[in-house]
């Protein structure tokens, strides 16, 4: 059977992010890329292109093609706002103090519980649009502002519906163990029982979660409580991820590594023994510079040690109303370079290949590679580093999602 191509791009440079090509952008100068049935059918140097006439041919005019961007950590579905909390922080209150006084996450929980599924969907669609516009083609979305079964289910259904109605792949995470709801005050263990038994059972029955997340922190849950959540996730065959070592070091990274977590996220207080555990388990370290910036943290995540031990680093926006109210992965990319010292190559790997691994989707997305989903972006730039250097300047000229041109949607 003669191979058939739906579309072909020529006169392009490819940042494949394929580590087998090189350890930087996986560059192919003067390249070409063909798509068939929503997948990458061929890519390589233009002069090696097989003689196949595509249905559609595009002249890339010397621009760059990158994989679609992947935001592997967001809390995109929520209601209400936390402006008053921002004002309190301006007057000197810390994120932890506000949480301890019953504000913070609990404030968003109240507003989210009071919203219908349709209201949450409309708000989440608004939150999603800027990510789509800047070239995000896959996103992780957590629950965690319901903290009771019905609202957690509503949040996850909204996330699933976004995937159906918008041009984006959505990975959902059940984050029942995000904070202790008011009605369980003083009874954290009982709440964890509830998360593991009733809530997770309901979530699993509707197949609403692709992974299970938890907040291992003094203002969240203890190591022992998180371990129970993990055991329950194991029973449902759900992979895990952990909000770890954000405000202090509880050794959550060791727990994560012991259970082969997909990712550990935040990590400002991570130490070398935790890093070695992550390296052994090949758990991705997800950096969230937006939260570091917004909470005016001073403790930097141990980037040089992560590098030295070969831990894969991803970069996420952590978009949420409390610690990272920025609906932009591109801004997070610049922050990862400017605040954390990642190289442009590391940043781009952090929002493509490594972010895909953090979602357990590295066999589908995250690189330009034959057979992978055709999620790609065409940029009018001379160097991929421009995507990290500039913020607010470049929008993709074309956004291709599973082979379809979805630019402007
Ligand atoms: O990733 N650390 C816990 N969760 C979120 C913040 C949630 C909130 O404050 O609403 C985070 O920073
Ligand atoms: Fe988070």
Coordinates of C-alpha atoms in Angstrom, one line a residue, residues 156-407:
X156 CA -13.3 16.4 37.5
X157 CA -16.3 16.1 35.2
X158 CA -15.7 19.7 34.1
X159 CA -12.1 18.8 33.4
X160 CA -13.2 15.9 31.2
X161 CA -15.7 18.0 29.4
X162 CA -13.0 20.6 28.5
X163 CA -11.1 17.8 26.8
X164 CA -14.2 16.9 24.8
X165 CA -15.1 20.5 23.8
X166 CA -11.7 22.2 23.4
X167 CA -8.7 21.2 21.3
X168 CA -6.7 19.9 24.2
X169 CA -5.6 16.7 25.9
X170 CA -6.5 16.8 29.6
X171 CA -4.9 14.6 32.3
X172 CA -7.0 14.7 35.5
X173 CA -5.7 14.3 39.0
X174 CA -7.9 13.6 42.1
X175 CA -6.6 15.9 44.8
X176 CA -9.0 15.1 47.7
X177 CA -6.1 15.3 50.1
X178 CA -5.5 19.0 49.3
X179 CA -6.6 20.5 52.6
X180 CA -8.7 19.6 55.6
X181 CA -12.3 20.8 55.1
X182 CA -13.9 22.7 58.0
X183 CA -16.3 20.0 58.9
X184 CA -13.4 17.6 59.7
X185 CA -11.5 20.2 61.8
X186 CA -9.3 18.3 64.3
X187 CA -10.1 14.9 62.6
X188 CA -7.6 14.7 59.7
X189 CA -7.3 11.0 60.0
X190 CA -11.1 10.6 59.6
X191 CA -11.0 12.8 56.6
X192 CA -8.3 10.7 55.0
X193 CA -10.5 7.6 55.6
X194 CA -13.2 9.4 53.8
X195 CA -10.9 10.4 50.9
X196 CA -9.7 6.8 50.5
X197 CA -13.0 5.0 50.9
X198 CA -15.9 7.1 49.7
X199 CA -14.4 9.8 47.6
X200 CA -11.8 7.8 45.7
X201 CA -14.3 5.0 45.1
X202 CA -16.8 7.4 43.5
X203 CA -14.0 9.0 41.4
X204 CA -12.8 5.6 40.2
X205 CA -16.3 4.4 39.5
X206 CA -16.8 7.2 36.9
X207 CA -13.2 6.9 35.7
X208 CA -12.7 10.6 36.4
X209 CA -9.1 10.5 37.5
X210 CA -5.9 9.7 35.6
X211 CA -3.8 10.0 38.7
X212 CA -4.1 10.8 42.4
X213 CA -2.4 13.9 44.0
X214 CA -1.9 15.0 47.6
X215 CA -0.4 17.9 49.5
X216 CA 2.2 16.6 51.9
X217 CA 2.9 19.6 54.2
X218 CA 2.2 20.8 57.7
X219 CA -0.7 22.8 56.4
X220 CA -1.7 19.8 54.3
X221 CA -1.3 16.1 55.3
X222 CA 1.4 14.1 57.0
X223 CA 3.6 11.5 55.5
X224 CA 1.6 8.7 57.1
X225 CA -1.7 10.1 55.9
X226 CA -0.3 10.5 52.4
X227 CA 0.9 6.9 52.5
X228 CA -2.7 5.8 53.1
X229 CA -3.9 7.8 50.1
X230 CA -1.2 6.1 48.0
X231 CA -2.3 2.7 49.1
X232 CA -5.8 3.4 48.1
X233 CA -4.7 4.8 44.7
X234 CA -2.7 1.6 44.2
X235 CA -5.9 -0.5 44.8
X236 CA -7.5 1.4 41.9
X237 CA -4.4 1.1 39.8
X238 CA -4.1 4.9 39.7
X239 CA -0.6 6.4 39.5
X240 CA 0.3 9.1 42.0
X241 CA 1.9 12.6 42.2
X242 CA 2.7 14.6 45.3
X243 CA 2.8 18.4 46.2
X244 CA 6.1 17.9 48.0
X245 CA 8.7 19.9 50.0
X246 CA 7.1 23.2 49.1
X247 CA 7.2 25.0 52.4
X248 CA 9.2 22.5 54.5
X249 CA 10.9 19.1 54.0
X250 CA 8.7 16.2 55.2
X251 CA 10.6 13.7 53.1
X252 CA 7.6 13.4 50.8
X253 CA 10.0 12.8 47.9
X254 CA 11.2 9.5 49.5
X255 CA 7.6 8.4 49.8
X256 CA 7.0 9.4 46.2
X257 CA 10.0 7.5 45.0
X258 CA 9.2 4.4 47.0
X259 CA 5.8 4.3 45.2
X260 CA 7.1 5.2 41.8
X261 CA 5.2 8.5 41.6
X262 CA 4.9 10.1 38.2
X263 CA 6.1 13.4 39.6
X264 CA 6.8 15.4 42.7
X265 CA 5.9 19.1 42.5
X266 CA 7.3 22.4 44.0
X267 CA 10.4 21.1 45.8
X268 CA 11.9 24.3 47.1
X269 CA 13.0 22.4 50.3
X270 CA 14.1 19.2 48.6
X271 CA 17.5 17.8 49.8
X272 CA 20.1 15.6 48.2
X273 CA 18.8 12.3 49.7
X274 CA 15.4 13.1 48.3
X275 CA 17.0 13.9 44.9
X276 CA 18.8 10.6 44.9
X277 CA 15.6 8.7 45.6
X278 CA 13.8 10.6 42.7
X279 CA 16.7 9.7 40.4
X280 CA 16.5 6.0 41.3
X281 CA 12.7 5.9 40.7
X282 CA 12.9 8.2 37.6
X283 CA 10.2 10.4 39.1
X284 CA 10.0 13.8 37.4
X285 CA 10.7 16.9 39.5
X286 CA 8.1 19.5 38.5
X287 CA 9.2 23.1 39.2
X288 CA 6.5 25.7 39.7
X289 CA 8.2 29.1 39.6
X290 CA 4.9 30.9 39.5
X291 CA 4.1 29.9 43.1
X292 CA 7.7 30.7 44.1
X293 CA 7.3 34.1 42.6
X294 CA 3.8 34.9 43.9
X295 CA 4.5 33.7 47.5
X296 CA 7.8 35.7 47.4
X297 CA 9.7 32.6 48.4
X298 CA 13.4 32.9 49.0
X299 CA 14.4 29.3 49.2
X300 CA 15.3 28.1 45.7
X301 CA 14.7 24.5 44.5
X302 CA 18.1 22.7 44.3
X303 CA 18.4 22.9 40.5
X304 CA 22.2 22.1 40.3
X305 CA 21.8 19.0 42.4
X306 CA 18.8 17.8 40.4
X307 CA 21.0 18.3 37.3
X308 CA 23.9 16.4 38.8
X309 CA 21.8 13.4 39.7
X310 CA 20.1 13.4 36.3
X311 CA 16.6 14.0 37.6
X312 CA 14.2 15.0 34.8
X313 CA 12.8 18.5 35.4
X314 CA 9.4 19.7 34.2
X315 CA 8.0 23.2 34.5
X316 CA 4.3 23.9 35.2
X317 CA 2.2 27.0 35.7
X318 CA 0.5 25.8 38.9
X319 CA -2.4 28.1 37.8
X320 CA -4.6 28.5 40.9
X321 CA -6.3 31.3 42.8
X322 CA -4.0 31.2 45.9
X323 CA -0.3 30.7 45.2
X324 CA 0.0 31.1 41.4
X325 CA -2.8 33.2 39.8
X326 CA -1.1 33.4 36.4
X327 CA -2.8 31.8 33.4
X328 CA 0.4 31.4 31.4
X329 CA 2.8 28.6 30.9
X330 CA 4.9 30.9 28.8
X331 CA 5.4 33.2 31.7
X332 CA 6.3 30.2 33.9
X333 CA 8.9 29.3 31.3
X334 CA 10.6 32.7 31.5
X335 CA 10.4 32.5 35.3
X336 CA 12.0 29.0 35.3
X337 CA 15.0 30.5 33.4
X338 CA 15.2 33.8 35.2
X339 CA 14.4 32.8 38.8
X340 CA 15.6 29.2 38.8
X341 CA 18.5 29.4 36.3
X342 CA 17.2 26.7 33.9
X343 CA 18.7 26.9 30.4
X344 CA 16.4 27.5 27.5
X345 CA 16.9 23.9 26.5
X346 CA 16.0 22.7 30.0
X347 CA 12.9 24.9 30.0
X348 CA 11.7 23.7 26.7
X349 CA 12.2 20.0 27.7
X350 CA 10.3 20.9 30.9
X351 CA 7.2 21.8 29.0
X352 CA 7.4 19.1 26.4
X353 CA 9.2 15.8 26.9
X354 CA 9.6 15.8 30.6
X355 CA 6.1 17.2 31.2
X356 CA 4.8 14.3 29.1
X357 CA 6.6 11.9 31.4
X358 CA 5.1 13.6 34.4
X359 CA 1.7 12.8 33.0
X360 CA 2.6 9.3 32.0
X361 CA 2.0 10.2 28.4
X362 CA 5.5 10.1 27.0
X363 CA 4.6 7.4 24.4
X364 CA 2.0 9.8 23.0
X365 CA 3.1 13.4 23.3
X366 CA 6.1 15.6 24.2
X367 CA 8.4 15.2 21.2
X368 CA 8.4 15.4 17.4
X369 CA 8.8 11.7 16.7
X370 CA 7.4 9.4 14.2
X371 CA 4.3 7.7 15.5
X372 CA 3.6 10.2 18.2
X373 CA 0.4 12.3 18.3
X374 CA 0.7 15.3 15.9
X375 CA 0.5 18.1 18.4
X376 CA 2.8 20.8 17.2
X377 CA 3.4 24.5 16.9
X378 CA 4.9 26.6 14.1
X379 CA 6.7 29.7 15.4
X380 CA 8.1 32.7 13.5
X381 CA 11.3 32.8 15.5
X382 CA 15.0 32.4 14.7
X383 CA 16.0 30.5 17.8
X384 CA 13.8 28.4 20.2
X385 CA 15.4 30.3 23.1
X386 CA 13.2 33.3 22.1
X387 CA 10.3 31.3 23.5
X388 CA 11.9 31.5 26.9
X389 CA 13.5 35.0 26.6
X390 CA 10.4 36.9 25.5
X391 CA 7.1 36.8 27.3
X392 CA 4.0 38.2 25.6
X393 CA 5.4 38.6 22.2
X394 CA 5.2 35.4 20.2
X395 CA 2.0 33.5 19.6
X396 CA 2.3 30.3 17.5
X397 CA 1.6 31.0 13.8
X398 CA -0.1 27.6 13.6
X399 CA -1.4 25.3 16.3
X400 CA -1.8 21.7 15.2
X401 CA -3.7 19.4 17.5
X402 CA -3.8 15.7 16.6
X403 CA -3.2 16.7 13.0
X404 CA -5.9 19.4 12.8
X405 CA -5.2 23.1 12.5
X406 CA -6.8 24.6 15.6
X407 CA -5.2 28.0 15.5

